[in-house]
PDB file of C-alpha atoms in Angstrom:
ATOM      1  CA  UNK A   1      50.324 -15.393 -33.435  1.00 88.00           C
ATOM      2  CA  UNK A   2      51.057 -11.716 -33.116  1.00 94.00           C
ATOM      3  CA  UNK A   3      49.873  -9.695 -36.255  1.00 97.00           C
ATOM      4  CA  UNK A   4      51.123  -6.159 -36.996  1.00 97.00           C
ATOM      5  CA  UNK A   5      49.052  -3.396 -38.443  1.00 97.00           C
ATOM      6  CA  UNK A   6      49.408  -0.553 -40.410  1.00 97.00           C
ATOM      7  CA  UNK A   7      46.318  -0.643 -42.851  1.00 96.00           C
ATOM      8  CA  UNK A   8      43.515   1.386 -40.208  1.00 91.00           C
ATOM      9  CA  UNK A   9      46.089   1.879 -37.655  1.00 88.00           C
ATOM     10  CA  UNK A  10      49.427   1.253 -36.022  1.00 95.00           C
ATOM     11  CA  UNK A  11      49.166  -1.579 -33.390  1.00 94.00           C
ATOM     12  CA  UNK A  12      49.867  -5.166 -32.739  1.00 96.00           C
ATOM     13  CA  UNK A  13      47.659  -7.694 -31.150  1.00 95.00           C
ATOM     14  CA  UNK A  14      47.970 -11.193 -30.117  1.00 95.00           C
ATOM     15  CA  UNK A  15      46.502 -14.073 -27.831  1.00 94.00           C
ATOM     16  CA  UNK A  16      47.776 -12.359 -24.837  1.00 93.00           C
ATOM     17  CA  UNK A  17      45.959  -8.772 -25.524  1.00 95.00           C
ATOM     18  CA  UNK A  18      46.702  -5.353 -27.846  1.00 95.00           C
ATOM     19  CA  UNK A  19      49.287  -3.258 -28.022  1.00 94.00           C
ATOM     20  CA  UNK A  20      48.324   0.188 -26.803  1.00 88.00           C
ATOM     21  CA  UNK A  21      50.941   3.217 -28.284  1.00 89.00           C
ATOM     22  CA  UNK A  22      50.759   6.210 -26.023  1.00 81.00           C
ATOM     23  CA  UNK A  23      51.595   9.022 -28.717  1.00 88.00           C
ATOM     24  CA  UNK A  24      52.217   9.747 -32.094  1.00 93.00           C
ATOM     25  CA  UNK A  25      56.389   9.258 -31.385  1.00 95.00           C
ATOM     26  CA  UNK A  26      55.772   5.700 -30.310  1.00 95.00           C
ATOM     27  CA  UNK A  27      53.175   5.289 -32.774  1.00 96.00           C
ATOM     28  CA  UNK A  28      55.742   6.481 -35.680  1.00 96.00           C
ATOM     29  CA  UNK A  29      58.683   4.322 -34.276  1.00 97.00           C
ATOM     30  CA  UNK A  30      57.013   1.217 -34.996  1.00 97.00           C
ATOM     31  CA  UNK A  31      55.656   2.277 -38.498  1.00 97.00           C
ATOM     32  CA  UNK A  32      59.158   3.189 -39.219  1.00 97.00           C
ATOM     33  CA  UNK A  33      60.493  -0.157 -37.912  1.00 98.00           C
ATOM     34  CA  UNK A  34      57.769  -2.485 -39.414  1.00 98.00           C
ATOM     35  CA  UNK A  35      57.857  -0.795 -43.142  1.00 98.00           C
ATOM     36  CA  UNK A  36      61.382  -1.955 -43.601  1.00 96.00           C
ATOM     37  CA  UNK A  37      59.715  -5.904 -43.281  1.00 95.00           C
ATOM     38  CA  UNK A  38      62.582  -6.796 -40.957  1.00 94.00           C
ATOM     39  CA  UNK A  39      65.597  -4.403 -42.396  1.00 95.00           C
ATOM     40  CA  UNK A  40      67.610  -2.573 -40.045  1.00 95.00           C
ATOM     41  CA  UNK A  41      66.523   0.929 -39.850  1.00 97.00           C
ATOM     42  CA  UNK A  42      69.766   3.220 -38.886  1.00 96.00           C
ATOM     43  CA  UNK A  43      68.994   5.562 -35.477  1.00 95.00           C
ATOM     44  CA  UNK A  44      69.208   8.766 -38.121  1.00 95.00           C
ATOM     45  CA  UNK A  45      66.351   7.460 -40.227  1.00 96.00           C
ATOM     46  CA  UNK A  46      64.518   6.966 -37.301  1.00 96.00           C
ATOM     47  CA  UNK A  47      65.009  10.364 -35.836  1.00 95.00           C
ATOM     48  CA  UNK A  48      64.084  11.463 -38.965  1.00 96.00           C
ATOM     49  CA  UNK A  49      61.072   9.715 -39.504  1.00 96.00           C
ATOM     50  CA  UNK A  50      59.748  10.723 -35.663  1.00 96.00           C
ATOM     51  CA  UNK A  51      60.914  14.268 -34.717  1.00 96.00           C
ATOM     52  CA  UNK A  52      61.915  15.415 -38.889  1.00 93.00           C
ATOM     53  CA  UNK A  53      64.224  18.687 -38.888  1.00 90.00           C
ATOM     54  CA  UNK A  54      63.881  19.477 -35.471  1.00 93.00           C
ATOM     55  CA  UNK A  55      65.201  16.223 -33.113  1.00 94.00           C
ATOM     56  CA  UNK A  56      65.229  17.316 -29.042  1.00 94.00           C
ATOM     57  CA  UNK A  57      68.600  17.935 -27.815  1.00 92.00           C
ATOM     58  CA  UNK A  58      69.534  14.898 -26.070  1.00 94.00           C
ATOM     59  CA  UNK A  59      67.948  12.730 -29.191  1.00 95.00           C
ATOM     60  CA  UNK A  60      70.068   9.913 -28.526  1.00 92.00           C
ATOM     61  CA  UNK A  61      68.549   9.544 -25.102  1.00 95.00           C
ATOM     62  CA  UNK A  62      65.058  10.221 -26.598  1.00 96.00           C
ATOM     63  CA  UNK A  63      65.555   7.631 -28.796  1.00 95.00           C
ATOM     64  CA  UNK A  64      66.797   4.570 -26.851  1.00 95.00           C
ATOM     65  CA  UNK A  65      64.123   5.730 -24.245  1.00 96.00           C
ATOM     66  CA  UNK A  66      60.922   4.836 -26.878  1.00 96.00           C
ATOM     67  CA  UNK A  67      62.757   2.126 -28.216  1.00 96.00           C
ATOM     68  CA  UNK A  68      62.825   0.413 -24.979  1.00 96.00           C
ATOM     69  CA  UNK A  69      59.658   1.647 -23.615  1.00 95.00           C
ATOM     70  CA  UNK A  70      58.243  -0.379 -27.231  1.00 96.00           C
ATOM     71  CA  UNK A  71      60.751  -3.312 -26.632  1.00 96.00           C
ATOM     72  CA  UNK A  72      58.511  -4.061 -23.252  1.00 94.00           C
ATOM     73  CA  UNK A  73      55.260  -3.575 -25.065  1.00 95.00           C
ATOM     74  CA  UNK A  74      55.978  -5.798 -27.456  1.00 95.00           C
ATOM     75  CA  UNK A  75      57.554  -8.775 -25.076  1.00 94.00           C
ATOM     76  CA  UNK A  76      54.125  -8.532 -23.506  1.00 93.00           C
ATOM     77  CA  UNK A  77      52.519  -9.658 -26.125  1.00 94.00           C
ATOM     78  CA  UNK A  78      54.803 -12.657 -27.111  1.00 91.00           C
ATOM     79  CA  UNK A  79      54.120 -16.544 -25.868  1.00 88.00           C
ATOM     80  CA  UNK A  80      57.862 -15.960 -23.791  1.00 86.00           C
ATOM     81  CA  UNK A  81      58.374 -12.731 -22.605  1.00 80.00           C
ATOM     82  CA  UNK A  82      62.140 -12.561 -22.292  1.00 82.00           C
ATOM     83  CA  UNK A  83      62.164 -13.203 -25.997  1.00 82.00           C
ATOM     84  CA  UNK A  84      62.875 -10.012 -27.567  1.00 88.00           C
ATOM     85  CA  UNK A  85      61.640  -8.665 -31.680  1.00 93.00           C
ATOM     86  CA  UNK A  86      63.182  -5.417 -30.942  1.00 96.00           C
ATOM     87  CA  UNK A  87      66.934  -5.283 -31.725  1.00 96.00           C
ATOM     88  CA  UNK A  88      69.218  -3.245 -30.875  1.00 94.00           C
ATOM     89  CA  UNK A  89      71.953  -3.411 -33.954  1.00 91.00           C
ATOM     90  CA  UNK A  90      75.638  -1.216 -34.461  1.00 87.00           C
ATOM     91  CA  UNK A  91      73.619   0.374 -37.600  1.00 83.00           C
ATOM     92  CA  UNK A  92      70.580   1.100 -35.944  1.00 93.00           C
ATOM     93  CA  UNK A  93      67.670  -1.257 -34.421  1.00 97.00           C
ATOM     94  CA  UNK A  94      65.337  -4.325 -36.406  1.00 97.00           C
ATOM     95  CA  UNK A  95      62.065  -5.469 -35.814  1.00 97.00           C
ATOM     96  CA  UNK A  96      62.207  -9.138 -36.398  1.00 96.00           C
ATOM     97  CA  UNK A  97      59.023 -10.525 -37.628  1.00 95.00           C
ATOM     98  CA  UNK A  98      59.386 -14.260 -38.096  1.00 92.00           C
ATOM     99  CA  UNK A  99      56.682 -15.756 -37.021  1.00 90.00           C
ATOM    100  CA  UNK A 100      54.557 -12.809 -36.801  1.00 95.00           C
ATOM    101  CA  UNK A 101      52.274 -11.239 -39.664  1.00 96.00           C
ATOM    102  CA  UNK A 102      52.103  -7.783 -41.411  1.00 97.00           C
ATOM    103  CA  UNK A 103      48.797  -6.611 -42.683  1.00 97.00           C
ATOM    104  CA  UNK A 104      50.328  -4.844 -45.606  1.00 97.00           C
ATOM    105  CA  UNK A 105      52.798  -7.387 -46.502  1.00 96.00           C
ATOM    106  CA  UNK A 106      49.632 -10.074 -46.530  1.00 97.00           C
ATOM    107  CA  UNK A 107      47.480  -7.464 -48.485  1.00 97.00           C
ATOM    108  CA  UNK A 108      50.612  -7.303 -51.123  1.00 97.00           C
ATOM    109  CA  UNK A 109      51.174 -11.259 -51.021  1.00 97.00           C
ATOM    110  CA  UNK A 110      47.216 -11.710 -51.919  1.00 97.00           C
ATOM    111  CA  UNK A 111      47.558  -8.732 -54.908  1.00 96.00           C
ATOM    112  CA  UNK A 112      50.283 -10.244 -56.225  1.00 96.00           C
ATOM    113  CA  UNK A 113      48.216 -14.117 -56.518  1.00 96.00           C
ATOM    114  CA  UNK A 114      45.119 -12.577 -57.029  1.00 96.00           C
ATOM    115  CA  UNK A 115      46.243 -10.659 -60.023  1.00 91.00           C
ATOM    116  CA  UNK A 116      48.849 -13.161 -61.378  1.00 92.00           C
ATOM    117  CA  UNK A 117      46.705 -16.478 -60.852  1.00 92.00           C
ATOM    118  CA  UNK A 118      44.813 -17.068 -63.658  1.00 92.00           C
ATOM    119  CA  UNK A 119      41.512 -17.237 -61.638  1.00 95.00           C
ATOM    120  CA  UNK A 120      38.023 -16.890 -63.096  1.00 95.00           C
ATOM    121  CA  UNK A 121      36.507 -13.696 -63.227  1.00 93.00           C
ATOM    122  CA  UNK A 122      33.753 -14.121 -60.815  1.00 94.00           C
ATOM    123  CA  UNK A 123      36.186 -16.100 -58.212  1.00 96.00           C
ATOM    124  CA  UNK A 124      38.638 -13.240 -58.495  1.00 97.00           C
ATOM    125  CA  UNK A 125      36.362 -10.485 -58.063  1.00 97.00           C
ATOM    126  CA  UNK A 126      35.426 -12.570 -54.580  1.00 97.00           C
ATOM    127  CA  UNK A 127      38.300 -13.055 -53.779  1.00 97.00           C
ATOM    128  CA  UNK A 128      39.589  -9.553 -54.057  1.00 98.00           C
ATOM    129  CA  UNK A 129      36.903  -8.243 -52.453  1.00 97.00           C
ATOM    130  CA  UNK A 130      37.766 -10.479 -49.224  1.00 97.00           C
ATOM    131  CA  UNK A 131      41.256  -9.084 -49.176  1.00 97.00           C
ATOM    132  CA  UNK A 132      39.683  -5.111 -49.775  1.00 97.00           C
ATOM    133  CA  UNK A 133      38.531  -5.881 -46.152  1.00 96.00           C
ATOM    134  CA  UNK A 134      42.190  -6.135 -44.507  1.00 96.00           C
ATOM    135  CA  UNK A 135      41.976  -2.563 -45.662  1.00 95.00           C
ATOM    136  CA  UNK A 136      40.756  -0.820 -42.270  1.00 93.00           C
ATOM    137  CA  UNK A 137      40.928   2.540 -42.669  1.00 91.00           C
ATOM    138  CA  UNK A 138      43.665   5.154 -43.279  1.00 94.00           C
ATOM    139  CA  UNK A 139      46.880   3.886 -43.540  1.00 95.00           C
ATOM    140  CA  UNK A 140      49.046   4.253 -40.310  1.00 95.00           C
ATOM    141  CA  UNK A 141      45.249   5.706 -39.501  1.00 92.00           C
ATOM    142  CA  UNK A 142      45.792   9.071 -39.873  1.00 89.00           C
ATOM    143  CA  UNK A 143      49.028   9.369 -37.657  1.00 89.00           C
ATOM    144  CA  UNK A 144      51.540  11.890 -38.714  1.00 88.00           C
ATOM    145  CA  UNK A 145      54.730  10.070 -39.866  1.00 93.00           C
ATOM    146  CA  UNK A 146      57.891  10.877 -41.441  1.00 94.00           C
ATOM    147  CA  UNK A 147      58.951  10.958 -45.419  1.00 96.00           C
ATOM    148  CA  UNK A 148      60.084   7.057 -45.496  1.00 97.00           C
ATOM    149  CA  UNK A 149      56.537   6.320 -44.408  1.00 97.00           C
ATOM    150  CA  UNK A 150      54.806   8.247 -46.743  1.00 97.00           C
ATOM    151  CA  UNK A 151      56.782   6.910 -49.825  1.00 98.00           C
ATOM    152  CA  UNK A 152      55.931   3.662 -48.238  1.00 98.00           C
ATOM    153  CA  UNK A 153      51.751   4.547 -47.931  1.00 97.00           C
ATOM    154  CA  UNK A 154      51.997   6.200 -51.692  1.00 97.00           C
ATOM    155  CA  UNK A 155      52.929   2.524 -52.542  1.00 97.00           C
ATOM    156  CA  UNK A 156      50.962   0.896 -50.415  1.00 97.00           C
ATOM    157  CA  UNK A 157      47.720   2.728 -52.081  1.00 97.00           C
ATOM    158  CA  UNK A 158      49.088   2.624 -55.718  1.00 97.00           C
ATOM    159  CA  UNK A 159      48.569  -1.456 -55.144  1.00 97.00           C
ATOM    160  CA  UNK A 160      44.927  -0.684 -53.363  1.00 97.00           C
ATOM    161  CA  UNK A 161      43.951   1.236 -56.589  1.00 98.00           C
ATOM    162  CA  UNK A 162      45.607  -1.759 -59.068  1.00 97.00           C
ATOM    163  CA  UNK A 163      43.646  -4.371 -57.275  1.00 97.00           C
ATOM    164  CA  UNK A 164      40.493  -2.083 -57.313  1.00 98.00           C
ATOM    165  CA  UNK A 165      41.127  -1.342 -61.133  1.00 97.00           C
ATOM    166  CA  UNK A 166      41.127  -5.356 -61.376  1.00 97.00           C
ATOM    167  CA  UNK A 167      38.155  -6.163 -59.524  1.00 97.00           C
ATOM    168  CA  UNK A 168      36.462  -3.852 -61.766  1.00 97.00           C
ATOM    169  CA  UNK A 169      37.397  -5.302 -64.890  1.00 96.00           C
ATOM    170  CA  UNK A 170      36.351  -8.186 -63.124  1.00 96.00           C
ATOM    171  CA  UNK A 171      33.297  -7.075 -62.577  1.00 96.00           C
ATOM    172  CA  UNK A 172      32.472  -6.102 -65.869  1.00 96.00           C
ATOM    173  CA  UNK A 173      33.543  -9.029 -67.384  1.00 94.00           C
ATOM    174  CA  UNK A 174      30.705 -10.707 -65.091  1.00 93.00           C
ATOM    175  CA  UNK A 175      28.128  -8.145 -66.558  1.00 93.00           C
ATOM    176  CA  UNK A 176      27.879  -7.126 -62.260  1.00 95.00           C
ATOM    177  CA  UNK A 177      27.674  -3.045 -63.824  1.00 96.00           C
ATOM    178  CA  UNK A 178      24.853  -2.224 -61.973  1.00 97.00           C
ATOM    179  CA  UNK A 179      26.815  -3.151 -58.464  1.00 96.00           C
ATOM    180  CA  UNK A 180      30.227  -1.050 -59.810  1.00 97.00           C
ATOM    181  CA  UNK A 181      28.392   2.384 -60.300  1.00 98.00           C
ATOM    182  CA  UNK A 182      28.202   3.502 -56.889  1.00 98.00           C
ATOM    183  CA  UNK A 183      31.847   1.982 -56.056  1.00 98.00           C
ATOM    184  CA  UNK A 184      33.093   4.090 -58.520  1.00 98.00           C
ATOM    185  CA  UNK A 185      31.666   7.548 -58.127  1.00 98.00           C
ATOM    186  CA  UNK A 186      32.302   6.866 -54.467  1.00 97.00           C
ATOM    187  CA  UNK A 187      36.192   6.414 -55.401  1.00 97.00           C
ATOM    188  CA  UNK A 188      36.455   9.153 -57.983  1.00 98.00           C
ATOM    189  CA  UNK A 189      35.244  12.091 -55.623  1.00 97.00           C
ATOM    190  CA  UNK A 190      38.699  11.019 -53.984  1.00 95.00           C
ATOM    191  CA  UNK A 191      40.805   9.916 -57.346  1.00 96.00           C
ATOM    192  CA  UNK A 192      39.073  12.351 -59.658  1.00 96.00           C
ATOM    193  CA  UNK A 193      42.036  12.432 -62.095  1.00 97.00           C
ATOM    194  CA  UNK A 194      42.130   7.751 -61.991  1.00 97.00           C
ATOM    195  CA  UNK A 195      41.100   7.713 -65.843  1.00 97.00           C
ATOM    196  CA  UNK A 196      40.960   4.524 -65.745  1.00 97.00           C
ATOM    197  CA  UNK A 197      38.260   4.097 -63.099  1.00 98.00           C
ATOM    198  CA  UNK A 198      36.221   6.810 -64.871  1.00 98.00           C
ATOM    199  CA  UNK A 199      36.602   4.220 -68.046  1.00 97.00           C
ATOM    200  CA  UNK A 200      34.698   2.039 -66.018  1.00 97.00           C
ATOM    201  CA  UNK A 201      32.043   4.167 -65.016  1.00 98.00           C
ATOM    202  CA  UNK A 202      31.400   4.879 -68.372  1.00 98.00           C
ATOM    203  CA  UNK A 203      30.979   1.638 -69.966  1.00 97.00           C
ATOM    204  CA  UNK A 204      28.857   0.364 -66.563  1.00 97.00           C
ATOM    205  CA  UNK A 205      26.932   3.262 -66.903  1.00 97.00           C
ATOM    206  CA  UNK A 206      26.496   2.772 -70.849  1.00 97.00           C
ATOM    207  CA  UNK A 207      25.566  -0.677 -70.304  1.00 96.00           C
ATOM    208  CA  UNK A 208      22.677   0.932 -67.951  1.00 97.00           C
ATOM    209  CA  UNK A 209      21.152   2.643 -70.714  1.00 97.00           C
ATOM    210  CA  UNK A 210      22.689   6.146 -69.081  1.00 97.00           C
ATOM    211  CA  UNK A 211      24.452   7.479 -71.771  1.00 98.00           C
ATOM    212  CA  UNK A 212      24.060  10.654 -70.812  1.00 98.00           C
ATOM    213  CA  UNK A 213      25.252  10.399 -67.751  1.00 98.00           C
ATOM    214  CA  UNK A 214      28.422   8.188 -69.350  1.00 98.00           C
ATOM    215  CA  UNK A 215      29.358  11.024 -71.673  1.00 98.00           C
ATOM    216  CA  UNK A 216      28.630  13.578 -68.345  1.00 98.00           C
ATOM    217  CA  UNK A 217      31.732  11.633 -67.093  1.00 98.00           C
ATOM    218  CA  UNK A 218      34.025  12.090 -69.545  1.00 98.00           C
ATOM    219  CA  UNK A 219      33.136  15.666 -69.665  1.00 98.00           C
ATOM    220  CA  UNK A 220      33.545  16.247 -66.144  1.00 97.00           C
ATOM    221  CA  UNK A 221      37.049  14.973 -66.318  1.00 97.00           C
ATOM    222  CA  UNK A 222      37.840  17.299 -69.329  1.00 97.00           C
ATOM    223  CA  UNK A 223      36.541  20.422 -67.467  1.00 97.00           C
ATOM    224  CA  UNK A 224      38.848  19.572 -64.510  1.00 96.00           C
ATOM    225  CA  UNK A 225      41.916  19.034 -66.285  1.00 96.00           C
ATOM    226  CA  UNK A 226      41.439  22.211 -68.203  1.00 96.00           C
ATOM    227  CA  UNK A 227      40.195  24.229 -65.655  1.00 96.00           C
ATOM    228  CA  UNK A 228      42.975  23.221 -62.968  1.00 95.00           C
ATOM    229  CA  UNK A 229      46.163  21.980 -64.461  1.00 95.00           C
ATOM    230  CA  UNK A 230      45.642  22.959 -67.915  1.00 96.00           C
ATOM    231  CA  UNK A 231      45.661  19.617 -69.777  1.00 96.00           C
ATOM    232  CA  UNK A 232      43.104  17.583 -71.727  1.00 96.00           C
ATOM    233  CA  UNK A 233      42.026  13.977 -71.497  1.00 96.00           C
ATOM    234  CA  UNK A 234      44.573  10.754 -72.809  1.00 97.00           C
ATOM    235  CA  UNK A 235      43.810   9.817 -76.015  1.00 97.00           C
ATOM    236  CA  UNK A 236      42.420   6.812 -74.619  1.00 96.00           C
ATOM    237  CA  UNK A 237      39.659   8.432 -72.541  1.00 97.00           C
ATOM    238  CA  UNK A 238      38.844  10.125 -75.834  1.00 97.00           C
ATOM    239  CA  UNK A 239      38.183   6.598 -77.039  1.00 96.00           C
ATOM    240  CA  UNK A 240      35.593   6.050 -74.305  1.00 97.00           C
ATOM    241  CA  UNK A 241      34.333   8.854 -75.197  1.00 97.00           C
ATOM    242  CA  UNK A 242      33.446   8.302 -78.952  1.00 97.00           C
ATOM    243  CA  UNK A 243      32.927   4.840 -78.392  1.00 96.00           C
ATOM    244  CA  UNK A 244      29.556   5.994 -76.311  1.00 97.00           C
ATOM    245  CA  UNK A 245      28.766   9.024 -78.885  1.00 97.00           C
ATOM    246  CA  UNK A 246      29.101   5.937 -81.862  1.00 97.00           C
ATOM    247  CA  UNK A 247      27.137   3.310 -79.080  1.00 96.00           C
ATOM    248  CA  UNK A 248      29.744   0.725 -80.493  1.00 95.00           C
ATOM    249  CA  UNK A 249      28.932  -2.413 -79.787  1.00 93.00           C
ATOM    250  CA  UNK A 250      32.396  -3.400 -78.185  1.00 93.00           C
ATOM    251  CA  UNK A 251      30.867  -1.620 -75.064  1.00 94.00           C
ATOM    252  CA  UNK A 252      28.848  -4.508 -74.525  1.00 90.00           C
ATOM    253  CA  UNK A 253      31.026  -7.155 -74.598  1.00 83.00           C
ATOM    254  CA  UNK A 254      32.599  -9.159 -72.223  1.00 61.00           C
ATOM    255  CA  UNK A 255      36.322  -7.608 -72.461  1.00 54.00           C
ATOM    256  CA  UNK A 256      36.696  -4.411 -72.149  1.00 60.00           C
TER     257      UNK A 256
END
């Protein structure tokens, strides 16, 4: 089966070897083509999304040059190699992928059952930790890519963060708070303003006997929303906050 990836880095593999992308314009091309899931993507979208405001002359040329020099890449890696993914369509060009699998799309697919299943809290949390690992690395790892791409990544992490906000609650639910601590400071140096992960942290830390540090976590939050944009905590976090000051007992229970 050939399997498409764009959660690490841009490739392909299959039985019959790896797809290897000389440059970041061949490397964008098939991000372009593989976010829109098997849509046609019109030849000015794609222009955009690889050479932005300033296309070469002859971009038409350019264009239908990487497009077939990713067409044979591709065919290489199928069972029958005159059998072609790659279209070539009046509005543009589609990558077909039945029969073949998308990381992302698979990641989504397991979010979406995952978080709409009904499954016990300690099954879940497994569960979703198994699908955190088709999560390689960076998405489209690293590459530079166009704007339609990077709406596409800004959704792709907003579900990351939901299904790490579940397995969480998950977590906590299982009285695991010990395990969550370093999960979440880890994640916050790079979400700092996620209030809801800092929630988190501050009951699993209060369950810990760290109050201290708990309240130091709210704090820290306040001082950088004042400090750099001017703004103070939700009301919500303020919650948090006096629930730990009162030590209310709802901390310790197992919704939170």
């Amino acid at each position: 089966m050939l399997t498409f990836q764009l959660l690490g880095a841009i490739g392909a593999r299959s039985e019959k070897g790896e797809l290897r992308l000389s440059g970041t314009l061949q490397r964008t091309l098939l991000a372009a083509l593989l976010i829109a899931e098997g849509s046609p993507v019109s030849r000015g979208g794609l222009i955009d999304e690889m050479w932005g405001s300033n296309p070469p002359v002859v971009v038409e040329n350019a264009i239908q040059a990487h497009v077939s020099r990713l067409r044979r890449k591709l065919a290489a890696l199928e069972d029958d190699p005159e059998k072609t993914r790659l279209l070539t369509e009046h509005a543009g060009y589609r990558l077909i992928l039945d029969g073949a699998t998308l990381d992302v799309a698979v990641f989504i697919q397991e979010y979406e059952r995952i978080k709409f299943g009904n499954l016990p809290r300690g099954v879940a949390a497994r569960e979703i930790r198994g699908v955190l690992k088709i999560w390689r690395g960076p998405i489209y790892g690293g590459s530079h890519v166009g704007q339609a791409c990077q709406a596409a990544a800004a959704r792709y992490e907003e579900t990351r963060l939901a299904l790490l906000e579940f397995l969480f609650d998950c977590e906590l639910e299982n009285f695991e708070h010990r395990r969550i601590i370093p999960e979440l400071q880890t994640l916050l140096v790079e979400h700092p303003y996620n209030e809801r992960f800092r929630q988190q942290l501050m009951v699993a830390l209060y369950r810990c006997g760290r109050q201290t540090d708990a309240l130091d976590v709210y704090r820290g939050l306040h001082i950088q929303l004042s400090e750099e944009l001017g703004l103070s905590p939700s009301p919500i976090m303020r919650d948090y906050e006096r629930a730990v000051l009162e030590q209310d007992p709802s901390l310790h229970v197992r919704s939170t």
